[in-house]
Amino acid sequence: MRDQTIIVSKPEISTSGFDSLGVPTHRAATIVFASTAEYENRSSRGHQGYSYGLYGTPTTRALEHRITLLENGVRTFLTPSGQASNALALLSLLEAGDRILICDNVYPAVRDFAERDLKRFGIRVDYYDPLRLDELEGKLDPTVKIVWCESPGSTTMEVADLPELARLAHAVGAIVGCDNTWATPLYFKPLDHGADIVTEALTKYFGGHSDVFMGSLTVKNEALIQPVRATLGRHGIGVSPDDASMVLRGMETMSVRICHSARVALDMARWLEGQPCVEAVLFPPLPSSPGHATWARDFSGASGVFSVVFKKGLAPHVGRALDTLGTFVIGASWGGTRSLVAPMKLGRDRSVTAWPHDDLVLRFSVGLEAEEELWADIERLALRLNGIAVAQPAQGHTP
Ligand SMILES: *Cc1c(COP(=O)(O)O)cnc(C)c1O
């Protein structure tokens, strides 16, 4: 072999005896075939076989396999973000003339996708109150192809009765999809509670370090594999094995990270609930949180993300108070090692439920910093807002 050929050829190195604990990172666009016949028959390798790097490498398959086991599904597909998983789930299964029913507390980008893209493709979009399944039942008919659920819902944390929702949806032949990002499959397995498809934003607790985007989509039945796989292929969507290896590594510590964050979050949520400036704390483990009984029945735990609503009139003061935080940082996303707080506005992101409070929900994600330093922030924030709440009693307590 000449030098120029040596430098571009894969060296034949034995891996015999090399048994490491980590999953190797396999990068590939091209997959090489041993013969012309094998190349021509590559489609017969099936959805688990290898034919082109975009459709999977041993690294991405390892991550998919782990998630399939956690979700009790038959096949998982990786996508470049949590939102991509949600969009692809819908795009794979809907066609013009179909209807979709979406929970009113859905991740805002899903609402946007439905309003701007699904409607453009002739799909009829409607919303339902995740806490009023009697109303959902009234909206169901055989043209409904998908009932989309996110439980607990983004920001406002309502927990839906997924088994009942699935029973109603399946009765008219609809498919049930569920975004399970808050609980992760460690604490809730939607496919065991009636869903046909579950999505996760791996960007959050799985990745766990606020530095990688990825999503997963797991199906319960073999019949759903082909439509999803084909849609991913036609849209040219796959993920980098380097990113997959970061998620494979991040998720190994996920159970201890979530467990710790949830414990600290629960203490804080309980304490905040008793503060004069606080109207409500939205966190499924709290008995006052919407859908708490359903959470207690179906979920085996909580994560470290909760939301706080302040007494009427305090919203304009929250921003300045946040700027005094020392350990919590302000930013979107969550589920990482750093504690985050984000002032969220529901704005036009509700269409069939009323929001009775000021349009400001403060979302907290508890990370892994020293607890006493996080508590110092929480206390400072509450004391400052309590001072304003007490100074403005008329605004603080108008019914
Ligand atoms: C963050 C989030 C997503 C989107 O995840 P990205 O990876 O940021 O696209 C989807 N659903 C829920 C519930 C989320 O919290």
Short mmCIF file of C-alpha atoms and ligand atoms in Angstrom, two decimals:
data_model
loop_
_atom_site.label_atom_id
_atom_site.label_comp_id
_atom_site.label_asym_id
_atom_site.label_seq_id
_atom_site.Cartn_x
_atom_site.Cartn_y
_atom_site.Cartn_z
CA MET A 1 0.00 0.00 0.00
CA ARG A 2 1.32 3.43 -0.94
CA ASP A 3 1.48 6.25 1.63
CA GLN A 4 -1.48 8.13 0.13
CA THR A 5 -3.62 4.99 0.45
CA ILE A 6 -2.37 4.16 3.95
CA ILE A 7 -3.36 7.55 5.30
CA VAL A 8 -6.99 7.21 4.20
CA SER A 9 -7.51 3.54 5.07
CA LYS A 10 -8.93 2.30 8.38
CA PRO A 11 -6.14 0.47 10.21
CA GLU A 12 -6.92 -3.13 11.12
CA ILE A 13 -6.60 -2.96 14.91
CA SER A 14 -7.79 -5.84 17.06
CA THR A 15 -10.41 -5.00 19.69
CA SER A 16 -10.16 -8.46 21.22
CA GLY A 17 -9.85 -8.15 25.02
CA PHE A 18 -10.93 -4.53 25.00
CA ASP A 19 -14.10 -4.58 27.04
CA SER A 20 -14.83 -1.06 28.26
CA LEU A 21 -17.88 0.17 30.16
CA GLY A 22 -18.63 3.16 27.96
CA VAL A 23 -20.44 3.04 24.62
CA PRO A 24 -17.98 3.76 21.77
CA THR A 25 -18.66 6.70 19.47
CA HIS A 26 -19.05 5.41 15.91
CA ARG A 27 -19.00 8.16 13.31
CA ALA A 28 -20.11 7.34 9.79
CA ALA A 29 -21.82 8.80 6.80
CA THR A 30 -20.87 5.93 4.48
CA ILE A 31 -21.51 2.33 5.44
CA VAL A 32 -19.42 -0.08 3.38
CA PHE A 33 -20.93 -3.21 1.80
CA ALA A 34 -19.03 -6.41 1.13
CA SER A 35 -20.49 -6.92 -2.36
CA THR A 36 -22.66 -5.35 -5.03
CA ALA A 37 -25.47 -7.74 -4.14
CA GLU A 38 -25.39 -6.65 -0.52
CA TYR A 39 -25.51 -3.01 -1.56
CA GLU A 40 -28.44 -3.60 -3.88
CA ASN A 41 -30.33 -5.49 -1.16
CA ARG A 42 -29.55 -3.01 1.61
CA SER A 43 -33.22 -2.22 2.25
CA SER A 44 -33.67 -5.83 3.37
CA ARG A 45 -31.51 -5.06 6.41
CA GLY A 46 -34.65 -3.70 8.07
CA HIS A 47 -35.13 -0.83 10.48
CA GLN A 48 -32.46 -2.10 12.88
CA GLY A 49 -29.86 -2.76 10.18
CA TYR A 50 -27.19 -0.32 8.99
CA SER A 51 -27.28 1.14 5.49
CA TYR A 52 -26.43 4.83 5.79
CA GLY A 53 -25.04 6.79 8.73
CA LEU A 54 -28.02 9.15 8.85
CA TYR A 55 -30.31 6.22 9.65
CA GLY A 56 -28.30 5.05 12.61
CA THR A 57 -24.91 3.96 13.92
CA PRO A 58 -24.12 1.54 16.77
CA THR A 59 -23.84 4.59 19.05
CA THR A 60 -27.27 6.02 18.26
CA ARG A 61 -28.79 2.53 18.33
CA ALA A 62 -27.32 1.99 21.82
CA LEU A 63 -29.07 5.13 23.06
CA GLU A 64 -32.29 4.21 21.28
CA HIS A 65 -32.14 0.75 22.82
CA ARG A 66 -31.69 2.09 26.36
CA ILE A 67 -34.65 4.42 25.94
CA THR A 68 -36.83 1.67 24.42
CA LEU A 69 -36.18 -0.43 27.54
CA LEU A 70 -37.00 2.47 29.87
CA GLU A 71 -40.23 3.31 28.03
CA ASN A 72 -41.40 -0.30 27.55
CA GLY A 73 -41.78 0.35 23.82
CA VAL A 74 -40.76 -1.53 20.67
CA ARG A 75 -38.55 1.06 18.97
CA THR A 76 -37.10 4.50 19.70
CA PHE A 77 -36.00 7.13 17.19
CA LEU A 78 -33.64 9.98 18.02
CA THR A 79 -34.19 13.49 16.71
CA PRO A 80 -32.14 16.70 16.95
CA SER A 81 -34.29 18.23 19.74
CA GLY A 82 -37.27 17.58 21.96
CA GLN A 83 -39.40 19.79 19.78
CA ALA A 84 -38.31 17.86 16.67
CA SER A 85 -39.62 14.67 18.30
CA ASN A 86 -42.99 16.25 18.93
CA ALA A 87 -43.23 17.72 15.42
CA LEU A 88 -42.15 14.45 13.77
CA ALA A 89 -44.59 12.36 15.76
CA LEU A 90 -47.42 14.51 14.39
CA LEU A 91 -46.04 14.86 10.88
CA SER A 92 -45.59 11.09 10.50
CA LEU A 93 -49.19 10.22 11.21
CA LEU A 94 -51.44 13.07 10.09
CA GLU A 95 -52.83 13.85 6.67
CA ALA A 96 -55.10 16.50 5.20
CA GLY A 97 -58.62 16.26 6.57
CA ASP A 98 -57.57 14.62 9.85
CA ARG A 99 -58.23 16.30 13.17
CA ILE A 100 -55.85 16.55 16.10
CA LEU A 101 -56.80 17.41 19.67
CA ILE A 102 -54.02 19.00 21.71
CA CYS A 103 -53.94 19.68 25.44
CA ASP A 104 -54.25 23.40 26.19
CA ASN A 105 -51.11 23.37 28.39
CA VAL A 106 -48.89 21.98 25.63
CA TYR A 107 -45.27 23.08 25.09
CA PRO A 108 -45.75 26.37 23.19
CA ALA A 109 -43.67 25.30 20.17
CA VAL A 110 -46.10 22.40 19.59
CA ARG A 111 -49.01 24.85 19.51
CA ASP A 112 -47.07 27.00 17.07
CA PHE A 113 -46.30 24.01 14.86
CA ALA A 114 -49.96 22.98 14.85
CA GLU A 115 -51.20 26.50 14.12
CA ARG A 116 -48.68 27.35 11.42
CA ASP A 117 -47.76 24.05 9.78
CA LEU A 118 -50.43 21.44 10.47
CA LYS A 119 -53.19 23.89 9.53
CA ARG A 120 -51.28 24.81 6.36
CA PHE A 121 -51.32 21.11 5.41
CA GLY A 122 -55.10 20.90 5.84
CA ILE A 123 -55.17 19.31 9.29
CA ARG A 124 -57.84 20.55 11.67
CA VAL A 125 -56.47 21.56 15.06
CA ASP A 126 -58.44 21.83 18.28
CA TYR A 127 -57.51 22.00 21.97
CA TYR A 128 -58.87 20.42 25.14
CA ASP A 129 -58.65 21.13 28.85
CA PRO A 130 -56.42 18.34 30.26
CA LEU A 131 -58.41 18.39 33.52
CA ARG A 132 -61.86 18.14 31.84
CA LEU A 133 -61.90 14.82 30.01
CA ASP A 134 -65.70 15.01 29.87
CA GLU A 135 -65.22 17.97 27.52
CA LEU A 136 -62.59 16.05 25.56
CA GLU A 137 -65.10 13.25 25.05
CA GLY A 138 -67.52 15.74 23.47
CA LYS A 139 -64.85 16.76 20.93
CA LEU A 140 -63.91 13.22 19.88
CA ASP A 141 -65.19 11.69 16.67
CA PRO A 142 -63.73 9.27 14.10
CA THR A 143 -61.97 12.11 12.19
CA VAL A 144 -59.68 12.64 15.21
CA LYS A 145 -56.42 10.90 14.33
CA ILE A 146 -54.27 11.98 17.28
CA VAL A 147 -54.92 13.10 20.84
CA TRP A 148 -51.76 14.82 22.03
CA CYS A 149 -51.03 15.07 25.71
CA GLU A 150 -48.29 16.53 27.84
CA SER A 151 -48.50 15.64 31.50
CA PRO A 152 -47.76 17.56 33.60
CA GLY A 153 -48.22 20.42 31.14
CA SER A 154 -45.57 23.01 30.35
CA THR A 155 -45.24 25.71 33.04
CA THR A 156 -48.68 25.26 34.64
CA MET A 157 -48.11 21.58 35.55
CA GLU A 158 -51.62 20.13 35.30
CA VAL A 159 -51.49 16.32 35.42
CA ALA A 160 -53.94 14.60 33.05
CA ASP A 161 -55.62 11.24 33.62
CA LEU A 162 -53.80 9.48 30.78
CA PRO A 163 -55.47 6.04 31.15
CA GLU A 164 -58.92 7.62 30.90
CA LEU A 165 -57.80 9.91 28.08
CA ALA A 166 -56.44 6.91 26.15
CA ARG A 167 -59.63 4.93 26.71
CA LEU A 168 -61.71 7.77 25.23
CA ALA A 169 -59.31 8.36 22.32
CA HIS A 170 -58.96 4.69 21.42
CA ALA A 171 -62.75 4.32 21.40
CA VAL A 172 -62.85 6.53 18.26
CA GLY A 173 -59.70 4.97 16.78
CA ALA A 174 -57.34 7.86 17.61
CA ILE A 175 -53.66 7.46 18.47
CA VAL A 176 -52.43 8.90 21.78
CA GLY A 177 -49.11 10.73 21.99
CA CYS A 178 -47.57 12.00 25.21
CA ASP A 179 -44.66 14.37 25.86
CA ASN A 180 -43.10 12.95 29.05
CA THR A 181 -40.21 15.37 29.49
CA TRP A 182 -40.99 16.51 33.06
CA ALA A 183 -41.23 13.06 34.67
CA THR A 184 -38.79 11.16 32.42
CA PRO A 185 -39.45 7.39 32.07
CA LEU A 186 -37.90 6.93 35.52
CA TYR A 187 -41.05 8.35 37.11
CA PHE A 188 -43.76 7.81 34.51
CA LYS A 189 -44.14 5.40 31.62
CA PRO A 190 -46.88 6.74 29.33
CA LEU A 191 -46.86 3.61 27.14
CA ASP A 192 -47.87 1.57 30.22
CA HIS A 193 -50.75 3.99 30.82
CA GLY A 194 -52.39 3.93 27.40
CA ALA A 195 -50.22 6.13 25.16
CA ASP A 196 -49.10 4.79 21.75
CA ILE A 197 -46.21 7.23 21.33
CA VAL A 198 -44.04 8.91 23.94
CA THR A 199 -41.59 11.74 23.35
CA GLU A 200 -38.83 13.07 25.60
CA ALA A 201 -36.68 16.18 25.37
CA LEU A 202 -33.36 14.45 26.06
CA THR A 203 -31.96 18.00 26.22
CA LYS A 204 -33.33 18.15 29.77
CA TYR A 205 -32.65 15.46 32.42
CA PHE A 206 -31.16 12.81 30.12
CA GLY A 207 -28.39 15.05 28.77
CA GLY A 208 -28.43 16.73 32.13
CA HIS A 209 -25.71 19.35 31.60
CA SER A 210 -27.42 22.08 29.54
CA ASP A 211 -25.06 21.55 26.61
CA VAL A 212 -26.68 19.18 24.12
CA PHE A 213 -29.96 19.08 22.19
CA MET A 214 -31.74 15.83 21.45
CA GLY A 215 -35.17 14.27 21.47
CA SER A 216 -36.60 10.78 21.44
CA LEU A 217 -39.77 9.28 20.10
CA THR A 218 -40.72 5.77 21.25
CA VAL A 219 -43.58 3.74 19.81
CA LYS A 220 -45.56 1.01 21.48
CA ASN A 221 -46.55 -0.99 18.37
CA GLU A 222 -44.65 -2.38 15.40
CA ALA A 223 -47.19 -0.73 13.08
CA LEU A 224 -45.95 2.73 14.09
CA ILE A 225 -42.28 2.03 13.31
CA GLN A 226 -42.40 2.34 9.53
CA PRO A 227 -44.34 5.63 9.24
CA VAL A 228 -41.98 7.33 11.70
CA ARG A 229 -38.79 5.90 10.24
CA ALA A 230 -39.85 6.80 6.69
CA THR A 231 -40.73 10.35 7.70
CA LEU A 232 -37.35 10.83 9.38
CA GLY A 233 -35.63 9.52 6.26
CA ARG A 234 -37.59 11.73 3.85
CA HIS A 235 -36.94 14.81 5.97
CA GLY A 236 -33.25 13.94 6.23
CA ILE A 237 -33.25 13.89 10.01
CA GLY A 238 -30.73 12.08 12.16
CA VAL A 239 -28.45 12.89 15.09
CA SER A 240 -24.71 13.03 15.51
CA PRO A 241 -23.11 10.05 17.29
CA ASP A 242 -21.04 12.54 19.30
CA ASP A 243 -24.20 14.13 20.68
CA ALA A 244 -25.69 10.68 21.30
CA SER A 245 -22.60 9.71 23.29
CA MET A 246 -23.03 12.81 25.46
CA VAL A 247 -26.62 11.78 26.18
CA LEU A 248 -25.55 8.16 26.83
CA ARG A 249 -23.07 9.46 29.39
CA GLY A 250 -25.35 12.12 30.91
CA MET A 251 -28.20 9.72 31.49
CA GLU A 252 -26.06 7.38 33.61
CA THR A 253 -26.35 9.85 36.50
CA MET A 254 -29.93 10.86 35.77
CA SER A 255 -31.56 8.88 38.57
CA VAL A 256 -29.43 10.39 41.36
CA ARG A 257 -29.62 13.89 39.85
CA ILE A 258 -33.40 13.88 39.58
CA CYS A 259 -33.84 12.33 43.00
CA HIS A 260 -31.69 15.01 44.63
CA SER A 261 -33.31 17.87 42.70
CA ALA A 262 -36.81 16.65 43.49
CA ARG A 263 -36.10 16.48 47.23
CA VAL A 264 -34.73 20.02 47.36
CA ALA A 265 -37.52 21.26 45.06
CA LEU A 266 -40.22 19.75 47.28
CA ASP A 267 -38.85 21.47 50.40
CA MET A 268 -38.74 24.79 48.54
CA ALA A 269 -42.17 24.36 46.98
CA ARG A 270 -43.72 23.65 50.40
CA TRP A 271 -42.01 26.63 52.00
CA LEU A 272 -42.94 28.98 49.15
CA GLU A 273 -46.57 27.89 49.37
CA GLY A 274 -46.76 29.48 52.83
CA GLN A 275 -45.29 32.85 51.84
CA PRO A 276 -47.60 35.91 51.76
CA CYS A 277 -46.42 36.91 48.26
CA VAL A 278 -47.31 33.52 46.77
CA GLU A 279 -50.72 32.77 45.28
CA ALA A 280 -49.99 29.18 44.22
CA VAL A 281 -47.16 26.73 43.75
CA LEU A 282 -47.65 24.42 40.78
CA PHE A 283 -45.85 21.14 41.49
CA PRO A 284 -47.64 17.79 41.17
CA PRO A 285 -46.43 16.40 44.56
CA LEU A 286 -48.28 19.24 46.37
CA PRO A 287 -51.90 18.29 47.20
CA SER A 288 -53.00 21.77 46.04
CA SER A 289 -51.48 21.30 42.56
CA PRO A 290 -53.94 20.56 39.71
CA GLY A 291 -54.16 16.82 39.04
CA HIS A 292 -52.23 15.89 42.21
CA ALA A 293 -54.39 12.80 42.84
CA THR A 294 -53.70 11.51 39.32
CA TRP A 295 -49.99 12.14 39.80
CA ALA A 296 -50.05 10.24 43.11
CA ARG A 297 -51.84 7.32 41.44
CA ASP A 298 -49.79 7.02 38.23
CA PHE A 299 -46.34 8.54 38.79
CA SER A 300 -43.59 7.04 40.94
CA GLY A 301 -41.84 10.35 41.62
CA ALA A 302 -41.31 13.97 40.72
CA SER A 303 -38.51 15.89 39.05
CA GLY A 304 -37.06 19.17 40.30
CA VAL A 305 -39.10 21.58 38.15
CA PHE A 306 -41.93 23.60 39.67
CA SER A 307 -43.70 26.92 39.05
CA VAL A 308 -44.77 29.77 41.30
CA VAL A 309 -47.64 32.21 40.76
CA PHE A 310 -47.58 35.42 42.81
CA LYS A 311 -50.39 37.44 44.36
CA LYS A 312 -52.16 39.78 41.96
CA GLY A 313 -50.25 42.97 41.29
CA LEU A 314 -46.80 41.59 42.08
CA ALA A 315 -45.88 40.57 38.53
CA PRO A 316 -44.20 43.91 37.65
CA HIS A 317 -41.89 43.53 40.66
CA VAL A 318 -40.70 39.99 40.01
CA GLY A 319 -38.11 40.86 37.34
CA ARG A 320 -36.16 43.25 39.61
CA ALA A 321 -36.29 40.71 42.44
CA LEU A 322 -34.89 38.00 40.16
CA ASP A 323 -31.91 40.13 39.28
CA THR A 324 -30.77 39.85 42.93
CA LEU A 325 -30.38 36.05 42.78
CA GLY A 326 -26.85 34.81 43.34
CA THR A 327 -26.88 31.07 42.60
CA PHE A 328 -29.96 30.51 40.45
CA VAL A 329 -29.32 31.73 36.94
CA ILE A 330 -31.97 33.06 34.57
CA GLY A 331 -32.52 31.04 31.44
CA ALA A 332 -34.66 28.66 29.41
CA SER A 333 -34.54 24.86 29.28
CA TRP A 334 -34.01 22.93 32.53
CA GLY A 335 -32.93 19.59 33.99
CA GLY A 336 -29.23 20.45 34.14
CA THR A 337 -26.71 20.70 36.98
CA ARG A 338 -27.27 24.45 37.40
CA SER A 339 -30.41 25.78 39.04
CA LEU A 340 -32.48 27.91 36.71
CA VAL A 341 -35.34 30.30 37.01
CA ALA A 342 -37.39 31.60 34.08
CA PRO A 343 -40.22 34.14 34.12
CA MET A 344 -42.82 32.62 31.80
CA LYS A 345 -45.78 34.36 30.17
CA LEU A 346 -48.69 32.27 28.98
CA GLY A 347 -49.84 35.09 26.69
CA ARG A 348 -51.85 33.60 23.84
CA ASP A 349 -50.75 30.06 24.66
CA ARG A 350 -54.17 29.10 26.02
CA SER A 351 -57.35 28.78 24.00
CA VAL A 352 -59.89 26.65 25.92
CA THR A 353 -58.88 27.20 29.55
CA ALA A 354 -58.91 30.45 31.53
CA TRP A 355 -55.86 31.61 33.47
CA PRO A 356 -57.16 33.45 36.55
CA HIS A 357 -53.82 34.85 37.74
CA ASP A 358 -51.40 37.54 36.57
CA ASP A 359 -49.68 36.52 33.35
CA LEU A 360 -46.38 35.65 34.97
CA VAL A 361 -45.36 32.21 36.11
CA LEU A 362 -41.92 31.76 37.60
CA ARG A 363 -40.50 28.38 36.66
CA PHE A 364 -37.75 26.91 38.82
CA SER A 365 -35.45 24.02 37.97
CA VAL A 366 -33.40 22.89 40.95
CA GLY A 367 -29.88 21.77 40.08
CA LEU A 368 -27.00 20.39 42.10
CA GLU A 369 -25.46 23.41 43.84
CA ALA A 370 -25.08 23.62 47.65
CA GLU A 371 -28.57 23.62 49.14
CA GLU A 372 -27.92 26.47 51.57
CA GLU A 373 -26.88 28.77 48.75
CA LEU A 374 -30.04 27.95 46.80
CA TRP A 375 -32.12 28.54 49.93
CA ALA A 376 -30.49 31.93 50.47
CA ASP A 377 -31.73 32.93 47.00
CA ILE A 378 -35.25 31.62 47.55
CA GLU A 379 -35.55 33.36 50.91
CA ARG A 380 -34.22 36.67 49.60
CA LEU A 381 -36.63 36.56 46.65
CA ALA A 382 -39.65 35.72 48.82
CA LEU A 383 -38.81 38.29 51.54
CA ARG A 384 -38.47 41.02 48.97
CA LEU A 385 -41.79 40.19 47.32
CA ASN A 386 -43.47 39.66 50.71
CA GLY A 387 -42.47 43.23 51.58
CA ILE A 388 -44.26 44.50 48.49
CA ALA A 389 -47.25 42.22 49.06
CA VAL A 390 -47.65 43.57 52.60
CA ALA A 391 -47.11 47.16 51.49
CA GLN A 392 -49.88 46.81 48.87
CA PRO A 393 -52.55 44.79 50.69
CA ALA A 394 -55.40 46.02 48.48
CA GLN A 395 -53.73 44.65 45.35
CA GLY A 396 -52.52 41.58 47.17
CA HIS A 397 -55.88 40.28 48.27
CA THR A 398 -58.58 41.47 45.89
CA PRO A 399 -60.81 38.49 45.19
C1 LIG B 1 -37.91 21.66 26.58
C2 LIG B 1 -39.11 20.90 26.19
C3 LIG B 1 -39.28 20.48 24.87
C4 LIG B 1 -38.32 20.84 23.79
O1 LIG B 1 -37.04 20.36 23.97
P1 LIG B 1 -35.86 20.97 23.07
O2 LIG B 1 -34.83 19.93 23.08
O3 LIG B 1 -35.46 22.24 23.75
O4 LIG B 1 -36.44 21.21 21.72
C5 LIG B 1 -40.39 19.74 24.56
N1 LIG B 1 -41.31 19.43 25.49
C6 LIG B 1 -41.18 19.83 26.77
C7 LIG B 1 -42.24 19.46 27.75
C8 LIG B 1 -40.09 20.59 27.16
O5 LIG B 1 -39.99 21.02 28.41
#
